[in-house]
CSV table of C-alpha atoms in Angstrom, one decimal:
chain,number,residue,atom,x,y,z
A,1,MET,CA,-77.6,-26.8,-47.6
A,2,LYS,CA,-76.9,-23.9,-45.4
A,3,LYS,CA,-77.0,-20.6,-47.1
A,4,PRO,CA,-73.8,-18.4,-46.3
A,5,ASN,CA,-74.2,-14.9,-44.4
A,6,PHE,CA,-72.1,-13.0,-46.8
A,7,ALA,CA,-72.8,-10.0,-44.6
A,8,ALA,CA,-70.8,-11.6,-41.8
A,9,MET,CA,-67.9,-12.8,-43.7
A,10,ASN,CA,-64.5,-11.1,-45.0
A,11,PRO,CA,-65.1,-9.3,-48.1
A,12,ALA,CA,-62.4,-11.4,-49.9
A,13,VAL,CA,-63.8,-14.7,-48.7
A,14,ALA,CA,-67.4,-13.6,-49.4
A,15,GLU,CA,-66.4,-12.6,-53.1
A,16,ALA,CA,-65.0,-16.0,-53.7
A,17,ILE,CA,-67.7,-18.1,-52.5
A,18,LYS,CA,-70.3,-16.1,-54.7
A,19,GLN,CA,-67.8,-16.9,-57.6
A,20,MET,CA,-67.7,-20.7,-56.6
A,21,MET,CA,-71.4,-20.7,-56.1
A,22,ALA,CA,-72.1,-19.1,-59.7
A,23,GLU,CA,-69.8,-21.9,-61.2
A,24,GLN,CA,-70.9,-24.8,-59.5
A,25,GLY,CA,-74.8,-24.0,-59.1
A,26,ASP,CA,-77.0,-26.7,-57.3
A,27,LYS,CA,-73.5,-28.9,-56.6
A,28,PHE,CA,-72.3,-26.0,-54.1
A,29,SER,CA,-72.2,-27.0,-50.6
A,30,LEU,CA,-70.4,-24.8,-47.8
A,31,GLU,CA,-69.7,-27.9,-45.8
A,32,LYS,CA,-67.7,-29.5,-48.9
A,33,ILE,CA,-66.2,-26.4,-50.0
A,34,ASN,CA,-62.8,-26.9,-51.6
A,35,LEU,CA,-60.4,-25.0,-49.2
A,36,ALA,CA,-57.6,-25.3,-51.8
A,37,ASP,CA,-59.5,-23.7,-54.2
A,38,LEU,CA,-60.8,-20.8,-52.2
A,39,GLY,CA,-57.1,-20.3,-50.8
A,40,ARG,CA,-56.0,-19.8,-54.5
A,41,ARG,CA,-58.8,-17.1,-55.0
A,42,THR,CA,-58.5,-15.4,-51.9
A,43,GLY,CA,-54.9,-15.8,-50.8
A,44,ILE,CA,-55.5,-17.0,-47.6
A,45,SER,CA,-53.7,-19.8,-45.9
A,46,ARG,CA,-55.6,-23.6,-46.2
A,47,ALA,CA,-54.9,-23.6,-42.3
A,48,LYS,CA,-56.5,-20.3,-41.6
A,49,LEU,CA,-59.5,-21.3,-43.7
A,50,ARG,CA,-60.0,-24.3,-41.9
A,51,ARG,CA,-60.3,-22.3,-38.9
A,52,MET,CA,-63.0,-19.9,-40.5
A,53,LYS,CA,-65.0,-22.9,-42.0
A,54,GLU,CA,-65.7,-23.9,-38.3
A,55,HIS,CA,-67.7,-20.6,-38.1
A,56,ASP,CA,-69.5,-21.0,-41.6
A,57,PHE,CA,-66.4,-18.4,-42.8
A,58,GLU,CA,-68.0,-15.5,-40.7
A,59,ASP,CA,-65.6,-13.0,-38.7
A,60,VAL,CA,-65.8,-14.0,-34.8
A,61,GLN,CA,-64.4,-11.7,-32.5
A,62,HIS,CA,-61.9,-13.5,-30.1
A,63,ALA,CA,-63.3,-14.1,-26.6
A,64,LEU,CA,-59.9,-12.2,-24.7
A,65,LYS,CA,-60.2,-9.1,-27.3
A,66,GLY,CA,-60.1,-5.8,-25.8
A,67,ARG,CA,-58.9,-7.4,-22.4
A,68,LYS,CA,-55.8,-5.8,-20.8
A,69,ALA,CA,-53.1,-7.6,-18.6
A,70,THR,CA,-53.5,-6.3,-15.0
A,71,THR,CA,-49.8,-6.5,-14.7
A,72,THR,CA,-47.3,-5.7,-17.4
A,73,LEU,CA,-43.4,-5.2,-17.5
A,74,LEU,CA,-43.9,-1.4,-16.6
A,75,SER,CA,-45.8,-2.1,-13.6
A,76,GLY,CA,-43.8,-0.3,-10.8
A,77,TYR,CA,-42.1,1.9,-13.4
A,78,THR,CA,-44.5,4.1,-14.7
A,79,GLY,CA,-44.0,6.9,-11.9
A,80,ILE,CA,-40.3,7.4,-12.9
A,81,LEU,CA,-41.2,7.2,-16.6
A,82,ASP,CA,-44.2,9.9,-15.6
A,83,GLY,CA,-41.5,12.0,-13.9
A,84,LEU,CA,-39.4,11.9,-17.1
A,85,LEU,CA,-42.0,13.0,-19.2
A,86,LYS,CA,-42.9,16.0,-17.2
A,87,ALA,CA,-39.0,17.0,-17.3
A,88,GLY,CA,-39.4,16.6,-21.0
A,89,VAL,CA,-37.5,13.9,-21.5
A,90,VAL,CA,-39.2,12.1,-24.5
A,91,ASN,CA,-36.0,10.0,-26.0
A,92,SER,CA,-37.1,6.5,-25.6
A,93,VAL,CA,-33.2,5.5,-25.2
A,94,VAL,CA,-32.7,7.9,-22.3
A,95,CYS,CA,-35.8,6.8,-20.6
A,96,LEU,CA,-35.0,3.0,-21.0
A,97,ASP,CA,-31.5,3.4,-19.5
A,98,LYS,CA,-33.1,5.5,-16.5
A,99,LEU,CA,-35.6,2.3,-16.4
A,100,ARG,CA,-32.8,-0.3,-16.4
A,101,LYS,CA,-30.9,1.3,-13.4
A,102,SER,CA,-33.8,0.8,-11.6
A,103,GLY,CA,-34.5,-2.7,-12.4
A,104,PHE,CA,-36.5,-2.8,-15.5
A,105,ALA,CA,-36.0,-5.8,-17.6
A,106,GLY,CA,-38.3,-4.8,-20.8
A,107,GLY,CA,-37.2,-3.6,-24.2
A,108,LYS,CA,-37.6,-0.1,-25.9
A,109,THR,CA,-40.9,-0.8,-27.9
A,110,ILE,CA,-43.0,-0.8,-24.7
A,111,VAL,CA,-41.3,2.4,-23.5
A,112,LYS,CA,-41.9,4.0,-26.9
A,113,ASP,CA,-45.5,2.8,-26.6
A,114,TYR,CA,-46.0,4.1,-23.3
A,115,ILE,CA,-44.4,7.7,-24.1
A,116,SER,CA,-46.7,7.8,-27.2
A,117,ALA,CA,-49.8,7.0,-25.4
A,118,HIS,CA,-49.0,9.6,-22.4
A,119,HIS,CA,-47.7,12.6,-24.5
A,120,HIS,CA,-49.9,14.8,-22.9
A,121,LEU,CA,-47.6,14.8,-19.8
A,122,VAL,CA,-44.7,16.3,-21.7
A,123,PRO,CA,-44.8,20.3,-21.6
A,124,ALA,CA,-45.5,22.3,-24.4
A,125,PRO,CA,-42.5,23.3,-26.4
A,126,ARG,CA,-41.7,27.1,-26.8
A,127,HIS,CA,-40.5,27.8,-30.3
A,128,ALA,CA,-38.8,31.1,-31.3
A,129,VAL,CA,-39.6,30.8,-35.3
A,130,GLU,CA,-41.1,28.1,-37.3
A,131,PRO,CA,-38.7,25.7,-38.5
A,132,GLN,CA,-37.4,26.3,-42.0
A,133,GLY,CA,-36.5,22.8,-43.5
A,134,ASN,CA,-33.2,21.7,-44.8
A,135,ARG,CA,-31.8,24.1,-47.2
A,136,GLY,CA,-28.2,22.7,-47.3
A,137,ARG,CA,-26.9,19.9,-49.6
A,138,ARG,CA,-24.9,17.1,-48.4
A,139,TYR,CA,-21.3,16.7,-49.5
A,140,SER,CA,-18.9,14.1,-48.5
A,141,THR,CA,-15.2,14.2,-47.9
A,142,GLY,CA,-12.3,11.4,-47.9
A,143,PRO,CA,-11.2,9.6,-45.0
A,144,GLY,CA,-9.2,11.7,-42.2
A,145,GLU,CA,-9.8,15.0,-44.4
A,146,ALA,CA,-11.8,17.3,-42.4
A,147,PHE,CA,-13.1,17.5,-38.8
A,148,GLN,CA,-15.9,19.6,-37.9
A,149,MET,CA,-16.0,21.6,-34.3
A,150,ASP,CA,-18.7,23.8,-32.8
A,151,TRP,CA,-19.8,25.2,-29.3
A,152,GLY,CA,-22.9,24.1,-27.7
A,153,PHE,CA,-24.3,25.9,-24.3
A,154,THR,CA,-26.3,24.2,-21.3
A,155,LYS,CA,-27.8,25.8,-18.0
A,156,VAL,CA,-26.6,24.4,-15.1
A,157,GLN,CA,-28.4,24.4,-11.9
A,158,ALA,CA,-26.5,24.4,-8.8
A,159,TYR,CA,-27.2,23.2,-5.4
A,160,ASP,CA,-27.6,26.6,-3.8
A,161,GLY,CA,-30.4,27.5,-6.3
A,162,SER,CA,-28.0,29.8,-8.5
A,163,GLU,CA,-28.0,29.0,-12.4
A,164,TYR,CA,-24.9,29.8,-14.8
A,165,ASN,CA,-24.2,28.4,-18.4
A,166,ALA,CA,-21.8,25.8,-19.5
A,167,ALA,CA,-20.0,25.4,-22.8
A,168,CYS,CA,-19.9,22.1,-24.7
A,169,PHE,CA,-16.9,21.5,-27.3
A,170,ALA,CA,-18.0,19.2,-29.9
A,171,MET,CA,-15.9,17.8,-32.9
A,172,ILE,CA,-16.9,14.9,-35.3
A,173,CYS,CA,-14.8,13.4,-38.2
A,174,HIS,CA,-17.1,14.3,-41.3
A,175,HIS,CA,-16.1,11.1,-42.8
A,176,CYS,CA,-16.9,8.5,-40.3
A,177,GLY,CA,-18.9,10.3,-37.6
A,178,GLN,CA,-16.3,9.3,-34.9
A,179,GLN,CA,-17.0,12.3,-32.1
A,180,TYR,CA,-15.8,14.0,-29.2
A,181,VAL,CA,-17.4,15.8,-26.5
A,182,GLU,CA,-15.5,18.0,-23.6
A,183,PHE,CA,-17.3,20.6,-21.2
A,184,PHE,CA,-15.7,23.9,-19.9
A,185,PRO,CA,-17.0,26.5,-17.5
A,186,ASN,CA,-16.9,29.2,-20.8
A,187,ALA,CA,-16.4,29.4,-24.3
A,188,LYS,CA,-13.0,31.5,-24.4
A,189,GLN,CA,-10.3,31.0,-26.8
A,190,GLU,CA,-8.0,29.2,-24.3
A,191,ASN,CA,-10.5,26.5,-23.5
A,192,LEU,CA,-11.0,26.2,-27.4
A,193,PHE,CA,-7.4,25.3,-27.9
A,194,ILE,CA,-7.7,22.8,-24.9
A,195,GLY,CA,-10.7,21.2,-26.4
A,196,ILE,CA,-9.1,21.1,-29.9
A,197,ILE,CA,-5.6,19.5,-28.5
A,198,HIS,CA,-7.6,17.1,-26.3
A,199,ALA,CA,-9.8,15.8,-29.4
A,200,PHE,CA,-6.9,15.5,-31.7
A,201,ARG,CA,-5.3,13.3,-29.1
A,202,TYR,CA,-8.8,11.4,-29.4
A,203,MET,CA,-8.9,11.2,-33.1
A,204,GLY,CA,-5.9,12.5,-34.9
A,205,VAL,CA,-4.8,15.7,-36.8
A,206,PRO,CA,-6.9,16.0,-40.1
A,207,GLN,CA,-6.1,18.1,-43.0
A,208,TYR,CA,-8.5,21.1,-42.1
A,209,VAL,CA,-11.2,21.9,-39.5
A,210,LEU,CA,-14.5,23.2,-40.7
A,211,THR,CA,-16.1,25.9,-38.3
A,212,ASP,CA,-18.1,29.1,-38.3
A,213,ASN,CA,-16.8,32.4,-37.9
A,214,MET,CA,-16.1,32.5,-34.2
A,215,LYS,CA,-14.6,35.7,-32.5
A,216,SER,CA,-11.5,33.4,-31.1
A,217,VAL,CA,-10.9,32.1,-34.9
A,218,VAL,CA,-11.1,35.0,-37.3
A,219,ILE,CA,-11.5,38.7,-36.8
A,220,ARG,CA,-12.8,39.8,-40.2
A,221,ARG,CA,-12.6,39.1,-44.1
A,222,ASP,CA,-10.6,41.5,-46.5
A,223,LEU,CA,-12.0,42.9,-49.6
A,224,ASP,CA,-11.6,39.5,-51.5
A,225,GLY,CA,-13.4,37.5,-48.8
A,226,ASN,CA,-10.5,35.9,-47.5
A,227,PRO,CA,-10.4,35.4,-43.8
A,228,ILE,CA,-8.1,37.5,-41.5
A,229,TRP,CA,-7.3,35.0,-38.6
A,230,GLN,CA,-6.9,36.0,-35.0
A,231,LYS,CA,-3.2,36.0,-34.4
A,232,ASP,CA,-3.0,33.6,-31.4
A,233,TYR,CA,-5.2,31.0,-33.7
A,234,GLU,CA,-3.2,31.6,-36.6
A,235,GLN,CA,-0.1,30.9,-34.6
A,236,PHE,CA,-1.9,27.6,-32.9
A,237,MET,CA,-2.6,26.4,-36.5
A,238,LYS,CA,0.9,26.5,-37.4
A,239,THR,CA,1.8,25.1,-34.3
A,240,VAL,CA,-0.2,22.2,-34.7
A,241,GLY,CA,-0.1,21.6,-38.2
A,242,PHE,CA,-3.6,21.7,-39.8
A,243,GLN,CA,-5.6,24.2,-41.8
A,244,THR,CA,-9.1,25.8,-41.1
A,245,LYS,CA,-12.0,26.1,-43.4
A,246,LEU,CA,-14.9,28.7,-42.7
A,247,CYS,CA,-18.3,28.3,-43.2
A,248,LYS,CA,-20.9,30.9,-45.2
A,249,PRO,CA,-22.1,33.5,-42.6
A,250,ARG,CA,-25.7,32.5,-41.1
A,251,HIS,CA,-25.5,29.1,-43.0
A,252,PRO,CA,-25.1,26.8,-40.4
A,253,PHE,CA,-26.3,23.7,-42.6
A,254,THR,CA,-22.6,23.7,-44.0
A,255,LYS,CA,-21.4,21.8,-40.8
A,256,GLY,CA,-24.8,19.6,-40.2
A,257,LYS,CA,-22.9,16.9,-38.7
A,258,VAL,CA,-21.4,18.8,-35.7
A,259,GLU,CA,-24.6,20.8,-35.5
A,260,ARG,CA,-26.5,17.5,-35.3
A,261,LEU,CA,-24.1,16.1,-32.7
A,262,VAL,CA,-24.8,19.3,-30.6
A,263,ARG,CA,-28.4,18.5,-30.5
A,264,PHE,CA,-27.6,15.0,-30.2
A,265,VAL,CA,-25.8,15.8,-27.0
A,266,LYS,CA,-28.5,18.0,-25.6
A,267,GLU,CA,-31.2,15.4,-26.4
A,268,ASN,CA,-29.5,12.2,-25.1
A,269,PHE,CA,-26.5,12.9,-22.9
A,270,LEU,CA,-27.3,15.9,-20.9
A,271,ILE,CA,-31.4,15.4,-20.7
A,272,GLY,CA,-31.8,14.4,-16.9
A,273,ARG,CA,-28.2,14.6,-16.3
A,274,VAL,CA,-26.8,15.0,-12.6
A,275,PHE,CA,-23.1,15.4,-12.0
A,276,TRP,CA,-20.8,16.8,-9.1
A,277,ASN,CA,-18.3,19.0,-10.7
A,278,VAL,CA,-16.8,19.5,-14.3
A,279,THR,CA,-14.5,16.8,-13.8
A,280,ASP,CA,-17.4,14.5,-13.1
A,281,LEU,CA,-19.0,15.6,-16.3
A,282,ASN,CA,-16.2,15.3,-18.7
A,283,TYR,CA,-15.6,11.5,-17.2
A,284,ALA,CA,-18.9,11.0,-18.1
A,285,ALA,CA,-18.9,12.4,-21.5
A,286,LEU,CA,-15.8,10.7,-22.6
A,287,ASP,CA,-17.4,7.3,-21.5
A,288,TRP,CA,-20.4,8.4,-23.4
A,289,CYS,CA,-18.4,9.1,-26.8
A,290,ASN,CA,-16.6,5.7,-26.0
A,291,GLU,CA,-20.2,4.2,-26.2
A,292,GLN,CA,-21.4,6.2,-29.2
A,293,ASN,CA,-18.4,5.6,-31.4
A,294,ALA,CA,-18.8,1.7,-30.8
A,295,ALA,CA,-22.5,1.4,-31.6
A,296,TYR,CA,-23.6,0.9,-34.8
A,297,HIS,CA,-25.5,3.8,-36.6
A,298,ARG,CA,-27.7,3.3,-39.8
A,299,GLY,CA,-26.2,4.5,-42.9
A,300,VAL,CA,-22.6,5.1,-41.2
A,301,GLY,CA,-21.7,1.7,-39.4
A,302,ILE,CA,-19.5,1.5,-36.5
A,303,PRO,CA,-17.7,5.0,-36.3
A,304,GLN,CA,-14.9,3.5,-34.5
A,305,ASP,CA,-14.0,0.8,-37.0
A,306,ILE,CA,-14.4,3.1,-39.8
A,307,HIS,CA,-12.1,5.7,-38.4
A,308,SER,CA,-9.4,3.1,-37.3
A,309,GLU,CA,-9.6,1.5,-40.5
A,310,ARG,CA,-9.5,4.5,-43.0
A,311,CYS,CA,-8.9,7.7,-41.2
A,312,LEU,CA,-6.2,6.8,-38.8
A,313,LYS,CA,-4.3,6.0,-41.9
A,314,VAL,CA,-4.6,9.6,-43.2
A,315,VAL,CA,-4.3,11.7,-40.2
A,316,SER,CA,-1.1,12.8,-38.4
A,317,ILE,CA,-0.8,11.6,-34.6
A,318,LEU,CA,-0.4,15.0,-32.2
A,319,ASP,CA,2.9,15.2,-30.7
A,320,ASP,CA,3.1,16.4,-27.0
A,321,SER,CA,5.4,19.3,-27.8
A,322,TYR,CA,6.9,21.9,-25.6
A,323,GLU,CA,5.0,24.5,-27.5
A,324,LEU,CA,1.8,22.7,-26.9
A,325,LEU,CA,2.1,22.8,-23.0
A,326,PHE,CA,1.7,26.6,-23.3
A,327,TYR,CA,-2.1,26.2,-24.8
A,328,LEU,CA,-2.7,23.4,-22.2
A,329,CYS,CA,-1.6,25.8,-19.5
A,330,PRO,CA,-3.2,29.3,-19.7
A,331,GLU,CA,-1.3,32.2,-18.1
A,332,ARG,CA,-2.9,33.8,-15.1
A,333,ARG,CA,-1.8,36.9,-13.2
A,334,ILE,CA,-1.0,36.6,-9.5
A,335,SER,CA,-2.9,38.7,-7.3
A,336,PHE,CA,-1.6,40.9,-4.6
A,337,ASP,CA,-2.3,38.2,-1.5
A,338,GLY,CA,-0.7,35.3,-3.7
A,339,PHE,CA,-3.7,33.9,-5.6
A,340,VAL,CA,-4.4,33.0,-9.3
A,341,SER,CA,-7.6,32.4,-10.6
A,342,TYR,CA,-9.0,29.5,-12.7
A,343,GLU,CA,-12.4,28.5,-13.5
A,344,GLY,CA,-13.9,30.6,-11.1
A,345,ARG,CA,-11.7,29.4,-8.4
A,346,ARG,CA,-8.8,30.9,-6.4
A,347,PHE,CA,-5.5,28.9,-5.8
A,348,GLY,CA,-2.3,29.8,-3.6
A,349,VAL,CA,1.0,30.5,-5.2
A,350,PRO,CA,4.2,29.9,-3.0
A,351,TYR,CA,5.6,33.2,-1.6
A,352,THR,CA,9.2,32.2,-2.8
A,353,TYR,CA,8.2,32.9,-6.5
A,354,HIS,CA,8.7,36.4,-7.5
A,355,GLY,CA,7.4,36.3,-10.8
A,356,LYS,CA,3.6,38.1,-11.8
A,357,THR,CA,2.2,35.6,-13.5
A,358,ALA,CA,1.9,31.8,-13.5
A,359,ARG,CA,0.7,28.9,-15.8
A,360,VAL,CA,-2.1,26.6,-14.7
A,361,LEU,CA,-3.2,23.2,-15.9
A,362,ARG,CA,-6.2,20.9,-14.6
A,363,ASP,CA,-5.6,17.4,-14.9
A,364,GLY,CA,-8.7,15.5,-13.4
A,365,ASP,CA,-8.9,16.6,-9.7
A,366,THR,CA,-5.5,18.0,-9.5
A,367,LEU,CA,-4.4,21.5,-10.5
A,368,TYR,CA,-0.9,22.2,-11.3
A,369,ILE,CA,0.5,25.6,-11.2
A,370,TYR,CA,3.5,26.4,-13.1
A,371,SER,CA,6.2,29.4,-13.8
A,372,SER,CA,5.3,31.6,-16.4
A,373,ASP,CA,8.2,30.0,-18.4
A,374,MET,CA,6.9,26.4,-17.9
A,375,ALA,CA,10.3,25.9,-16.2
A,376,PHE,CA,9.4,24.4,-13.0
A,377,LEU,CA,6.5,23.4,-11.2
A,378,LEU,CA,5.7,25.7,-8.4
A,379,THR,CA,2.7,23.9,-6.4
A,380,THR,CA,-0.1,21.6,-6.8
A,381,HIS,CA,-3.8,21.8,-5.2
A,382,ASN,CA,-6.5,19.2,-5.0
A,383,VAL,CA,-9.4,20.5,-6.6
A,384,THR,CA,-12.4,20.5,-4.2
A,385,TRP,CA,-14.7,22.4,-6.1
A,386,ALA,CA,-15.4,24.6,-3.2
A,387,ARG,CA,-15.9,28.5,-3.3
A,388,ARG,CA,-13.6,28.9,-0.6
A,389,ASP,CA,-9.9,30.0,-1.4
A,390,SER,CA,-7.2,27.1,-1.7
A,391,PHE,CA,-3.9,27.8,0.0
A,392,CYS,CA,-0.6,26.2,-0.4
A,393,GLU,CA,2.4,25.3,1.7
A,394,ASN,CA,4.6,28.4,2.2
A,395,GLN,CA,2.1,30.8,0.6
A,396,TYR,CA,2.9,33.5,3.0
A,397,ALA,CA,6.2,32.2,4.8
A,398,LEU,CA,8.6,35.2,4.9
A,399,PRO,CA,12.3,35.0,4.0
A,400,GLU,CA,14.7,33.3,6.6
A,401,GLN,CA,16.8,36.3,7.9
A,402,PRO,CA,20.3,35.8,9.7
A,403,GLU,CA,20.4,34.9,13.5
A,404,GLU,CA,23.3,34.8,16.0
A,405,PHE,CA,23.5,32.2,18.4
A,406,PRO,CA,26.0,31.7,21.5
A,407,THR,CA,29.7,30.5,21.0
A,408,MET,CA,30.1,29.8,24.6
A,409,PRO,CA,27.7,28.2,27.4
A,410,VAL,CA,25.5,30.6,28.6
A,411,LYS,CA,25.7,30.5,32.5
A,412,THR,CA,24.0,33.7,33.5
A,413,VAL,CA,20.3,33.0,34.6
A,414,ILE,CA,17.6,35.6,35.4
A,415,LYS,CA,13.9,35.2,36.7
A,416,GLN,CA,10.8,36.4,35.4
A,417,LEU,CA,7.9,37.2,37.6
A,418,PRO,CA,3.9,37.2,36.3
A,419,GLU,CA,2.5,40.5,36.1
A,420,PRO,CA,0.3,41.6,38.8
A,421,VAL,CA,-3.4,41.2,38.0
A,422,ARG,CA,-5.0,44.8,38.2
A,423,ASP,CA,-8.5,45.7,38.0
A,424,LEU,CA,-8.2,49.1,35.8
A,425,SER,CA,-12.1,49.8,35.7
A,426,PHE,CA,-12.2,50.3,39.8
A,427,GLU,CA,-8.8,51.0,40.8
A,428,LYS,CA,-9.3,54.7,41.1
A,429,PHE,CA,-12.2,54.2,43.4
A,430,ASN,CA,-10.0,52.3,45.8
A,431,PHE,CA,-9.9,54.7,48.7
A,432,SER,CA,-8.8,52.3,51.7
A,433,LYS,CA,-5.7,51.5,49.5
A,434,GLU,CA,-5.0,55.2,49.4
A,435,ASP,CA,-5.3,55.4,53.2
A,436,ASP,CA,-3.1,52.6,53.4
A,437,TRP,CA,-0.2,54.3,51.4
A,438,ASP,CA,-0.8,57.3,53.5
A,439,GLU,CA,0.2,55.5,56.7
């Protein structure tokens, strides 16, 4: 009888064989061992034990173990991944989208494994303070009851080498996670009003909006702790028909959903983003919102379906009233040379308009200039996003003056001769011409 080599066996199999040898004594045979009984003792399938029996139940390494394929699905795409990692892009979803645009046919797992193995290419992060953990408590609201809004900021590197900040307006439904994102050149109050109106058109008007203590929302709190609203924002709430609740100062965890949305925009949408202008960026942001709202999220579901089934039955539809036009069209003062300034560029106003201010509305790539009372449209401009001024027709035209015309046919004719050409620089030194005059 061949003696088993327990040192080279699996510990569980070796222990089970020892027990069977003790029970069967001299009748035990490794070649005639009962695989069914051995399987009940070890929990290993009979097919696997049959393969192990061919090698006397000893652990034998596979002949191809440790070998790696010369080419994989990532072959030819590692340069793109290395460039993304060196730029700080470690989000596997973003990396996978970039690779698929170049023809990559693999999945997310192989990309995640590559990122994990090449994490040394990622620049070291810089943390201002140590993370303090979660100090908030989650709470839930009913369908269509509350939206959360906030501002986020990102740096933009222009084509001429300059750098400036751009503002990202974010709003999310607290119940279902339906989200809306829009970008502006700055975070002024007029852009806040435009972002809120566009978000309400996209998701509906809730009962109240949860936000932090913005300067454009609240001035201060009274002795009882009640907010004193900024007068323009208070009038805006009455016009649209919603209420506002403020978070506790220096406690952003209260509106954690929108804070997480801003972080998600920075880590997923903005990372590695290249765009032409704000209009192009907002078109891409709207497509991204539609994609995220239609995707399944663990623990939430599909936000778009939940919002349409539950929240839309509670929220009110925003009516495009005449009063909202004044918030969508901010007022601008007309300069002495006939221009209004909007989003860092100057656009011409017709000379025939005698008002000192005008209202401006940008819809896509077209800029509309209205009178200060929104009574009539003055002119339109194609937004080229160039730094040079944009002129309009009749910007410097003078008013027409009365002119007399002949009542009878004109018969008198006179002739006009060309003026003689004179060389004024040497005329005084022409002495021969002087002699001719004397003669």
